[in-house]
PDB file of C-alpha atoms in Angstrom:
ATOM      1  CA  THR A 246      35.646 -97.552-192.652  1.00 48.00           C
ATOM      2  CA  THR A 247      38.815 -97.321-190.505  1.00 55.00           C
ATOM      3  CA  SER A 248      37.268 -97.675-187.073  1.00 61.00           C
ATOM      4  CA  GLY A 249      35.440-100.919-187.980  1.00 81.00           C
ATOM      5  CA  HIS A 250      32.342 -99.796-185.826  1.00 89.00           C
ATOM      6  CA  ALA A 251      28.930 -98.187-187.192  1.00 90.00           C
ATOM      7  CA  GLN A 252      25.535 -97.693-186.282  1.00 89.00           C
ATOM      8  CA  ILE A 253      21.959 -97.868-187.120  1.00 90.00           C
ATOM      9  CA  SER A 254      18.984 -96.757-185.555  1.00 88.00           C
ATOM     10  CA  GLU A 255      15.940 -99.911-185.215  1.00 86.00           C
ATOM     11  CA  SER A 256      13.880 -97.654-186.815  1.00 80.00           C
ATOM     12  CA  SER A 257      15.621 -97.251-189.794  1.00 87.00           C
ATOM     13  CA  GLU A 258      14.301 -98.114-192.978  1.00 89.00           C
ATOM     14  CA  VAL A 259      15.461-100.810-195.784  1.00 92.00           C
ATOM     15  CA  GLY A 260      18.113 -99.234-197.546  1.00 92.00           C
ATOM     16  CA  THR A 261      19.337 -97.011-195.127  1.00 92.00           C
ATOM     17  CA  PHE A 262      23.183 -96.085-195.140  1.00 92.00           C
ATOM     18  CA  VAL A 263      25.451 -97.986-192.714  1.00 92.00           C
ATOM     19  CA  ALA A 264      28.693 -97.207-193.569  1.00 91.00           C
ATOM     20  CA  HIS A 265      31.503 -96.485-196.624  1.00 89.00           C
ATOM     21  CA  ILE A 266      33.994 -99.018-197.323  1.00 88.00           C
ATOM     22  CA  SER A 267      37.273 -98.201-198.958  1.00 87.00           C
ATOM     23  CA  VAL A 268      39.457-100.901-200.163  1.00 83.00           C
ATOM     24  CA  ILE A 269      43.363-100.397-200.532  1.00 75.00           C
ATOM     25  CA  ASP A 270      45.646-102.420-202.555  1.00 68.00           C
ATOM     26  CA  HIS A 271      48.785-101.391-203.806  1.00 64.00           C
ATOM     27  CA  ASP A 272      49.678-103.453-206.715  1.00 64.00           C
ATOM     28  CA  SER A 273      48.575-102.824-210.435  1.00 67.00           C
ATOM     29  CA  GLY A 274      46.796-104.588-213.024  1.00 63.00           C
ATOM     30  CA  ARG A 275      44.918-107.880-211.812  1.00 67.00           C
ATOM     31  CA  ASN A 276      46.807-107.781-208.664  1.00 65.00           C
ATOM     32  CA  GLY A 277      45.410-104.664-208.084  1.00 64.00           C
ATOM     33  CA  GLN A 278      41.596-105.600-209.005  1.00 77.00           C
ATOM     34  CA  LEU A 279      39.199-106.563-206.412  1.00 79.00           C
ATOM     35  CA  SER A 280      36.014-108.352-205.443  1.00 87.00           C
ATOM     36  CA  CYS A 281      34.525-108.058-202.196  1.00 90.00           C
ATOM     37  CA  GLU A 282      31.632-110.052-200.303  1.00 92.00           C
ATOM     38  CA  LEU A 283      29.779-109.370-196.945  1.00 93.00           C
ATOM     39  CA  ASN A 284      28.554-112.300-195.038  1.00 91.00           C
ATOM     40  CA  SER A 285      25.103-110.927-193.898  1.00 88.00           C
ATOM     41  CA  ASP A 286      21.490-111.353-194.599  1.00 89.00           C
ATOM     42  CA  HIS A 287      21.000-107.956-192.918  1.00 92.00           C
ATOM     43  CA  PHE A 288      23.153-105.842-194.903  1.00 95.00           C
ATOM     44  CA  TRP A 289      24.047-105.264-198.347  1.00 93.00           C
ATOM     45  CA  LEU A 290      27.415-104.395-200.110  1.00 93.00           C
ATOM     46  CA  GLU A 291      27.120-102.257-203.107  1.00 92.00           C
ATOM     47  CA  HIS A 292      30.090-101.492-205.259  1.00 89.00           C
ATOM     48  CA  LEU A 293      30.358 -97.830-205.786  1.00 89.00           C
ATOM     49  CA  TYR A 294      33.506 -97.361-208.059  1.00 84.00           C
ATOM     50  CA  LYS A 295      36.480 -99.209-208.096  1.00 79.00           C
ATOM     51  CA  THR A 296      37.634-100.013-204.537  1.00 81.00           C
ATOM     52  CA  GLN A 297      34.821 -97.911-203.245  1.00 88.00           C
ATOM     53  CA  TYR A 298      31.713 -99.641-201.436  1.00 90.00           C
ATOM     54  CA  LYS A 299      28.830 -98.630-199.365  1.00 93.00           C
ATOM     55  CA  ILE A 300      26.866-101.237-197.343  1.00 93.00           C
ATOM     56  CA  THR A 301      23.060-100.342-196.723  1.00 94.00           C
ATOM     57  CA  THR A 302      20.754-102.311-194.873  1.00 94.00           C
ATOM     58  CA  THR A 303      18.070-105.104-196.012  1.00 93.00           C
ATOM     59  CA  GLY A 304      15.626-105.152-193.508  1.00 89.00           C
ATOM     60  CA  VAL A 305      14.309-103.676-189.896  1.00 88.00           C
ATOM     61  CA  PHE A 306      16.109-103.831-186.901  1.00 91.00           C
ATOM     62  CA  ASP A 307      14.857-104.421-183.159  1.00 88.00           C
ATOM     63  CA  ARG A 308      17.234-103.481-180.682  1.00 86.00           C
ATOM     64  CA  GLU A 309      15.236-105.215-178.025  1.00 84.00           C
ATOM     65  CA  LEU A 310      15.773-108.949-179.808  1.00 88.00           C
ATOM     66  CA  LYS A 311      19.620-108.021-180.989  1.00 91.00           C
ATOM     67  CA  GLU A 312      21.853-105.111-180.098  1.00 89.00           C
ATOM     68  CA  LYS A 313      25.027-105.858-182.288  1.00 93.00           C
ATOM     69  CA  TYR A 314      26.060-107.431-185.642  1.00 94.00           C
ATOM     70  CA  GLU A 315      29.491-108.341-186.515  1.00 94.00           C
ATOM     71  CA  LEU A 316      30.228-108.607-190.358  1.00 94.00           C
ATOM     72  CA  ILE A 317      32.646-110.041-192.114  1.00 93.00           C
ATOM     73  CA  LEU A 318      33.770-107.998-194.943  1.00 93.00           C
ATOM     74  CA  THR A 319      36.137-110.370-197.548  1.00 92.00           C
ATOM     75  CA  CYS A 320      38.185-108.891-200.014  1.00 90.00           C
ATOM     76  CA  GLN A 321      39.873-111.062-203.043  1.00 89.00           C
ATOM     77  CA  ASP A 322      42.194-109.337-205.560  1.00 85.00           C
ATOM     78  CA  PHE A 323      42.505-111.211-208.962  1.00 83.00           C
ATOM     79  CA  GLY A 324      46.383-112.069-209.105  1.00 79.00           C
ATOM     80  CA  MET A 325      47.891-116.001-209.054  1.00 82.00           C
ATOM     81  CA  PRO A 326      47.503-116.629-206.419  1.00 84.00           C
ATOM     82  CA  ALA A 327      44.802-114.793-205.196  1.00 82.00           C
ATOM     83  CA  GLN A 328      45.809-112.569-202.039  1.00 85.00           C
ATOM     84  CA  THR A 329      42.659-112.439-199.630  1.00 89.00           C
ATOM     85  CA  THR A 330      42.288-110.264-196.429  1.00 89.00           C
ATOM     86  CA  ASN A 331      38.874-110.136-193.988  1.00 91.00           C
ATOM     87  CA  LYS A 332      37.819-107.065-191.978  1.00 90.00           C
ATOM     88  CA  SER A 333      35.059-107.318-189.274  1.00 92.00           C
ATOM     89  CA  ILE A 334      32.763-104.348-189.104  1.00 92.00           C
ATOM     90  CA  ILE A 335      30.763-104.195-185.904  1.00 94.00           C
ATOM     91  CA  VAL A 336      27.174-102.524-186.220  1.00 94.00           C
ATOM     92  CA  SER A 337      25.376-101.517-183.104  1.00 93.00           C
ATOM     93  CA  VAL A 338      21.680-100.938-183.238  1.00 91.00           C
ATOM     94  CA  VAL A 339      20.974 -97.478-181.631  1.00 87.00           C
ATOM     95  CA  ASP A 340      17.744 -97.632-179.528  1.00 86.00           C
ATOM     96  CA  GLU A 341      14.692 -95.737-180.559  1.00 88.00           C
ATOM     97  CA  ASN A 342      11.625 -95.097-177.894  1.00 88.00           C
ATOM     98  CA  ASP A 343       9.632 -97.675-179.069  1.00 86.00           C
ATOM     99  CA  HIS A 344       8.152 -99.763-175.898  1.00 89.00           C
ATOM    100  CA  ALA A 345       6.224 -98.017-173.705  1.00 93.00           C
ATOM    101  CA  PRO A 346       6.644 -98.904-169.647  1.00 96.00           C
ATOM    102  CA  ARG A 347       4.539-101.972-168.522  1.00 96.00           C
ATOM    103  CA  PHE A 348       3.521-102.687-164.535  1.00 97.00           C
ATOM    104  CA  GLU A 349       4.340-105.973-163.115  1.00 96.00           C
ATOM    105  CA  GLN A 350       0.713-106.091-161.911  1.00 96.00           C
ATOM    106  CA  GLU A 351      -2.914-104.452-162.934  1.00 96.00           C
ATOM    107  CA  LEU A 352      -4.261-103.959-159.533  1.00 97.00           C
ATOM    108  CA  TYR A 353      -2.342-103.319-156.635  1.00 98.00           C
ATOM    109  CA  THR A 354      -4.035-103.819-152.941  1.00 97.00           C
ATOM    110  CA  ALA A 355      -2.818-102.748-149.501  1.00 97.00           C
ATOM    111  CA  ASN A 356      -3.870-102.445-146.133  1.00 95.00           C
ATOM    112  CA  VAL A 357      -3.258 -99.102-143.887  1.00 96.00           C
ATOM    113  CA  PRO A 358      -4.148 -99.349-140.154  1.00 92.00           C
ATOM    114  CA  GLU A 359      -6.213 -96.094-139.204  1.00 93.00           C
ATOM    115  CA  ASN A 360      -4.138 -94.228-136.545  1.00 92.00           C
ATOM    116  CA  ASN A 361      -0.994 -94.704-138.849  1.00 94.00           C
ATOM    117  CA  ASN A 362       2.122 -92.648-138.425  1.00 95.00           C
ATOM    118  CA  VAL A 363       2.627 -90.131-141.200  1.00 96.00           C
ATOM    119  CA  GLY A 364       4.937 -91.418-143.670  1.00 96.00           C
ATOM    120  CA  ILE A 365       4.276 -95.119-143.375  1.00 96.00           C
ATOM    121  CA  PHE A 366       4.814 -97.535-146.142  1.00 97.00           C
ATOM    122  CA  VAL A 367       1.635 -98.219-147.976  1.00 97.00           C
ATOM    123  CA  VAL A 368       2.602-100.531-151.276  1.00 98.00           C
ATOM    124  CA  SER A 369       5.438-100.552-153.837  1.00 97.00           C
ATOM    125  CA  VAL A 370       4.699-100.365-157.573  1.00 98.00           C
ATOM    126  CA  HIS A 371       6.829-101.436-160.493  1.00 97.00           C
ATOM    127  CA  ALA A 372       6.928-101.117-163.863  1.00 97.00           C
ATOM    128  CA  THR A 373       9.482-102.169-166.810  1.00 96.00           C
ATOM    129  CA  ASP A 374      10.419-100.603-170.055  1.00 95.00           C
ATOM    130  CA  GLN A 375      12.461-102.781-172.763  1.00 91.00           C
ATOM    131  CA  ASP A 376      14.431 -99.562-174.013  1.00 91.00           C
ATOM    132  CA  THR A 377      17.802 -98.501-172.600  1.00 90.00           C
ATOM    133  CA  GLY A 378      18.941 -95.307-171.071  1.00 90.00           C
ATOM    134  CA  LYS A 379      16.117 -92.078-171.066  1.00 93.00           C
ATOM    135  CA  ASN A 380      13.643 -94.469-173.255  1.00 92.00           C
ATOM    136  CA  GLY A 381      13.925 -96.978-170.224  1.00 94.00           C
ATOM    137  CA  GLU A 382      14.169 -94.474-167.781  1.00 95.00           C
ATOM    138  CA  ILE A 383      11.081 -94.695-165.718  1.00 97.00           C
ATOM    139  CA  GLN A 384       9.457 -92.054-163.137  1.00 97.00           C
ATOM    140  CA  TYR A 385       6.235 -92.344-161.327  1.00 98.00           C
ATOM    141  CA  ASN A 386       3.557 -90.239-160.555  1.00 97.00           C
ATOM    142  CA  ILE A 387      -0.195 -89.856-158.908  1.00 96.00           C
ATOM    143  CA  GLU A 388      -1.729 -87.338-160.743  1.00 88.00           C
ATOM    144  CA  GLU A 389      -5.095 -87.688-159.216  1.00 92.00           C
ATOM    145  CA  VAL A 390      -4.897 -84.299-156.504  1.00 94.00           C
ATOM    146  CA  PHE A 391      -7.119 -85.927-154.187  1.00 94.00           C
ATOM    147  CA  ALA A 392      -4.662 -88.962-154.012  1.00 96.00           C
ATOM    148  CA  SER A 393      -1.723 -86.873-154.215  1.00 96.00           C
ATOM    149  CA  GLU A 394      -2.875 -85.074-150.982  1.00 96.00           C
ATOM    150  CA  LEU A 395      -3.117 -88.333-149.344  1.00 97.00           C
ATOM    151  CA  PHE A 396      -0.284 -90.228-150.670  1.00 98.00           C
ATOM    152  CA  ASN A 397       3.532 -89.901-151.827  1.00 98.00           C
ATOM    153  CA  ILE A 398       4.855 -91.714-154.157  1.00 98.00           C
ATOM    154  CA  ASP A 399       9.162 -91.925-154.859  1.00 97.00           C
ATOM    155  CA  ARG A 400       9.541 -90.979-158.422  1.00 97.00           C
ATOM    156  CA  SER A 401      12.546 -93.128-158.777  1.00 97.00           C
ATOM    157  CA  SER A 402      11.327 -96.118-156.902  1.00 97.00           C
ATOM    158  CA  GLY A 403       7.555 -96.740-157.039  1.00 97.00           C
ATOM    159  CA  ILE A 404       7.151 -96.695-153.024  1.00 98.00           C
ATOM    160  CA  ILE A 405       3.968 -95.201-151.729  1.00 98.00           C
ATOM    161  CA  SER A 406       4.060 -93.759-148.297  1.00 98.00           C
ATOM    162  CA  ALA A 407       0.986 -92.286-146.443  1.00 97.00           C
ATOM    163  CA  LYS A 408       1.136 -88.221-146.543  1.00 97.00           C
ATOM    164  CA  VAL A 409      -1.672 -87.838-143.815  1.00 97.00           C
ATOM    165  CA  GLN A 410      -3.056 -90.040-140.926  1.00 96.00           C
ATOM    166  CA  PHE A 411      -6.450 -91.959-141.916  1.00 96.00           C
ATOM    167  CA  ASP A 412      -9.581 -92.238-140.019  1.00 91.00           C
ATOM    168  CA  ARG A 413     -11.816 -95.041-141.122  1.00 90.00           C
ATOM    169  CA  GLU A 414     -14.832 -93.939-139.974  1.00 86.00           C
ATOM    170  CA  GLU A 415     -14.409 -91.416-142.318  1.00 90.00           C
ATOM    171  CA  MET A 416     -12.980 -92.961-145.200  1.00 92.00           C
ATOM    172  CA  GLU A 417     -12.701 -96.730-145.300  1.00 91.00           C
ATOM    173  CA  GLU A 418     -11.094 -97.285-148.974  1.00 96.00           C
ATOM    174  CA  ILE A 419      -9.049 -95.236-151.025  1.00 97.00           C
ATOM    175  CA  MET A 420      -8.861 -96.000-154.782  1.00 97.00           C
ATOM    176  CA  PHE A 421      -6.347 -94.196-157.421  1.00 97.00           C
ATOM    177  CA  VAL A 422      -4.355 -94.672-160.436  1.00 97.00           C
ATOM    178  CA  VAL A 423      -0.639 -94.180-160.722  1.00 98.00           C
ATOM    179  CA  VAL A 424       1.197 -93.604-163.894  1.00 97.00           C
ATOM    180  CA  ALA A 425       4.571 -94.771-164.953  1.00 97.00           C
ATOM    181  CA  ARG A 426       6.601 -92.759-167.720  1.00 97.00           C
ATOM    182  CA  ASP A 427       9.527 -93.196-169.578  1.00 96.00           C
ATOM    183  CA  GLN A 428      11.860 -90.072-170.007  1.00 94.00           C
ATOM    184  CA  GLY A 429      12.142 -90.687-173.881  1.00 91.00           C
ATOM    185  CA  ILE A 430      10.952 -88.074-176.804  1.00 89.00           C
ATOM    186  CA  PRO A 431       8.256 -88.975-177.105  1.00 88.00           C
ATOM    187  CA  SER A 432       7.289 -89.851-173.654  1.00 93.00           C
ATOM    188  CA  TRP A 433       5.121 -93.378-173.644  1.00 94.00           C
ATOM    189  CA  SER A 434       3.320 -94.054-170.205  1.00 96.00           C
ATOM    190  CA  ALA A 435       1.189 -96.818-168.665  1.00 97.00           C
ATOM    191  CA  THR A 436      -1.052 -96.654-165.737  1.00 97.00           C
ATOM    192  CA  ALA A 437      -1.979 -99.524-162.715  1.00 97.00           C
ATOM    193  CA  GLN A 438      -4.717 -99.060-160.232  1.00 97.00           C
ATOM    194  CA  VAL A 439      -4.097 -99.080-155.954  1.00 98.00           C
ATOM    195  CA  VAL A 440      -6.980 -99.698-153.741  1.00 97.00           C
ATOM    196  CA  VAL A 441      -5.956 -99.087-150.362  1.00 97.00           C
ATOM    197  CA  ASP A 442      -8.206-100.442-147.593  1.00 95.00           C
ATOM    198  CA  ILE A 443      -7.967 -98.494-144.019  1.00 95.00           C
ATOM    199  CA  THR A 444      -8.103-101.285-141.208  1.00 89.00           C
ATOM    200  CA  ASP A 445     -10.066-100.474-138.217  1.00 82.00           C
ATOM    201  CA  GLN A 446      -9.090 -99.829-134.695  1.00 82.00           C
ATOM    202  CA  ASN A 447     -11.166-100.091-131.851  1.00 77.00           C
ATOM    203  CA  ASP A 448     -10.821 -96.164-131.535  1.00 78.00           C
ATOM    204  CA  GLU A 449     -14.681 -94.826-131.010  1.00 83.00           C
ATOM    205  CA  PRO A 450     -16.584 -95.437-128.112  1.00 88.00           C
ATOM    206  CA  PRO A 451     -20.252 -96.668-127.864  1.00 92.00           C
ATOM    207  CA  LEU A 452     -22.571 -93.587-127.558  1.00 93.00           C
ATOM    208  CA  PHE A 453     -26.164 -93.824-126.220  1.00 95.00           C
ATOM    209  CA  THR A 454     -28.649 -92.248-128.609  1.00 94.00           C
ATOM    210  CA  GLN A 455     -29.996 -89.807-125.905  1.00 95.00           C
ATOM    211  CA  PRO A 456     -27.771 -88.539-122.696  1.00 94.00           C
ATOM    212  CA  ASN A 457     -30.826 -89.815-120.104  1.00 96.00           C
ATOM    213  CA  TYR A 458     -33.679 -91.720-120.167  1.00 95.00           C
ATOM    214  CA  SER A 459     -36.660 -91.829-118.263  1.00 96.00           C
ATOM    215  CA  PHE A 460     -38.984 -94.521-117.518  1.00 95.00           C
ATOM    216  CA  GLY A 461     -41.793 -95.252-115.544  1.00 94.00           C
ATOM    217  CA  VAL A 462     -43.643 -98.907-114.004  1.00 93.00           C
ATOM    218  CA  PHE A 463     -46.461 -99.907-112.271  1.00 94.00           C
ATOM    219  CA  GLU A 464     -46.389-101.111-109.062  1.00 93.00           C
ATOM    220  CA  ASN A 465     -46.917-104.992-108.098  1.00 94.00           C
ATOM    221  CA  ARG A 466     -45.599-105.955-111.590  1.00 94.00           C
ATOM    222  CA  PRO A 467     -43.732-109.123-111.597  1.00 95.00           C
ATOM    223  CA  PRO A 468     -40.235-109.454-111.994  1.00 93.00           C
ATOM    224  CA  GLY A 469     -39.038-109.153-115.779  1.00 93.00           C
ATOM    225  CA  THR A 470     -41.427-106.537-116.571  1.00 94.00           C
ATOM    226  CA  GLN A 471     -40.130-104.315-119.245  1.00 95.00           C
ATOM    227  CA  VAL A 472     -39.583-101.009-117.979  1.00 95.00           C
ATOM    228  CA  GLY A 473     -37.909 -99.232-120.908  1.00 94.00           C
ATOM    229  CA  LEU A 474     -35.464 -99.555-123.719  1.00 95.00           C
ATOM    230  CA  VAL A 475     -31.937 -97.704-124.006  1.00 95.00           C
ATOM    231  CA  THR A 476     -30.002 -97.958-127.207  1.00 95.00           C
ATOM    232  CA  ALA A 477     -26.592 -97.562-128.222  1.00 93.00           C
ATOM    233  CA  SER A 478     -23.995 -97.298-130.908  1.00 91.00           C
ATOM    234  CA  ASP A 479     -20.277 -97.595-131.809  1.00 88.00           C
ATOM    235  CA  ARG A 480     -18.783 -96.444-135.219  1.00 88.00           C
ATOM    236  CA  ASP A 481     -16.257 -98.918-135.285  1.00 80.00           C
ATOM    237  CA  SER A 482     -16.583-102.279-137.594  1.00 82.00           C
ATOM    238  CA  GLY A 483     -16.901-105.756-135.934  1.00 78.00           C
ATOM    239  CA  PRO A 484     -15.939-106.993-133.360  1.00 85.00           C
ATOM    240  CA  TYR A 485     -14.847-103.544-131.820  1.00 83.00           C
ATOM    241  CA  ASN A 486     -18.467-102.405-132.452  1.00 85.00           C
ATOM    242  CA  GLU A 487     -20.521-105.051-130.559  1.00 88.00           C
ATOM    243  CA  ILE A 488     -22.152-103.761-127.338  1.00 90.00           C
ATOM    244  CA  GLU A 489     -23.150-105.294-123.967  1.00 91.00           C
ATOM    245  CA  TYR A 490     -25.145-103.473-121.623  1.00 92.00           C
ATOM    246  CA  HIS A 491     -24.600-103.694-117.595  1.00 92.00           C
TER     247      HIS A 491
END
């Protein structure tokens, strides 16, 4: 190697080729004979022919644990006195898409008042991925058709906003699933559940059970005698549905 840099995939098997080493010594005889060693437990230096070597792996790698290894190659001739030289070789572990995204929470809850403005913020979901580059780049999506008609989600940030104006008397609670998917090949994904409660506002008037009531009472009845009963209801929730009659 001339650059002093090499790469190895974290999914590589034991014995994978890493780099070819060619050592040059312009002396002759024993002065030109060499012995080389590598100071690493993760890599193996194999003597090929005369001054030719190759480096292979002796284990498996996890880039999320360690991204880079610095190897020191030491070569010594057999002259008297012996001459020694060191070469630093940097081996970078290249990322593989071996981690799926993970949401910070399995369940996200939010409250939205009815009669809301379209575009109002609802909740923000967030997932992380230990991979790098496209393998760690996450996009969010609402894949349920019903929920996607009610909410928008920013594919990059995970911010969810209201797409419509809600009416609590029509819909009190909405549950749906958000998907976080990385951009690696193959792609990995994770899901989280979102529960949105539509909170009530006093936007419904009381309604009598009938538009007119007709009652009769005998004459000479004492005060407090029941004449009839009127009934009304209110579609709002408490305390907005508590009714007083006058």
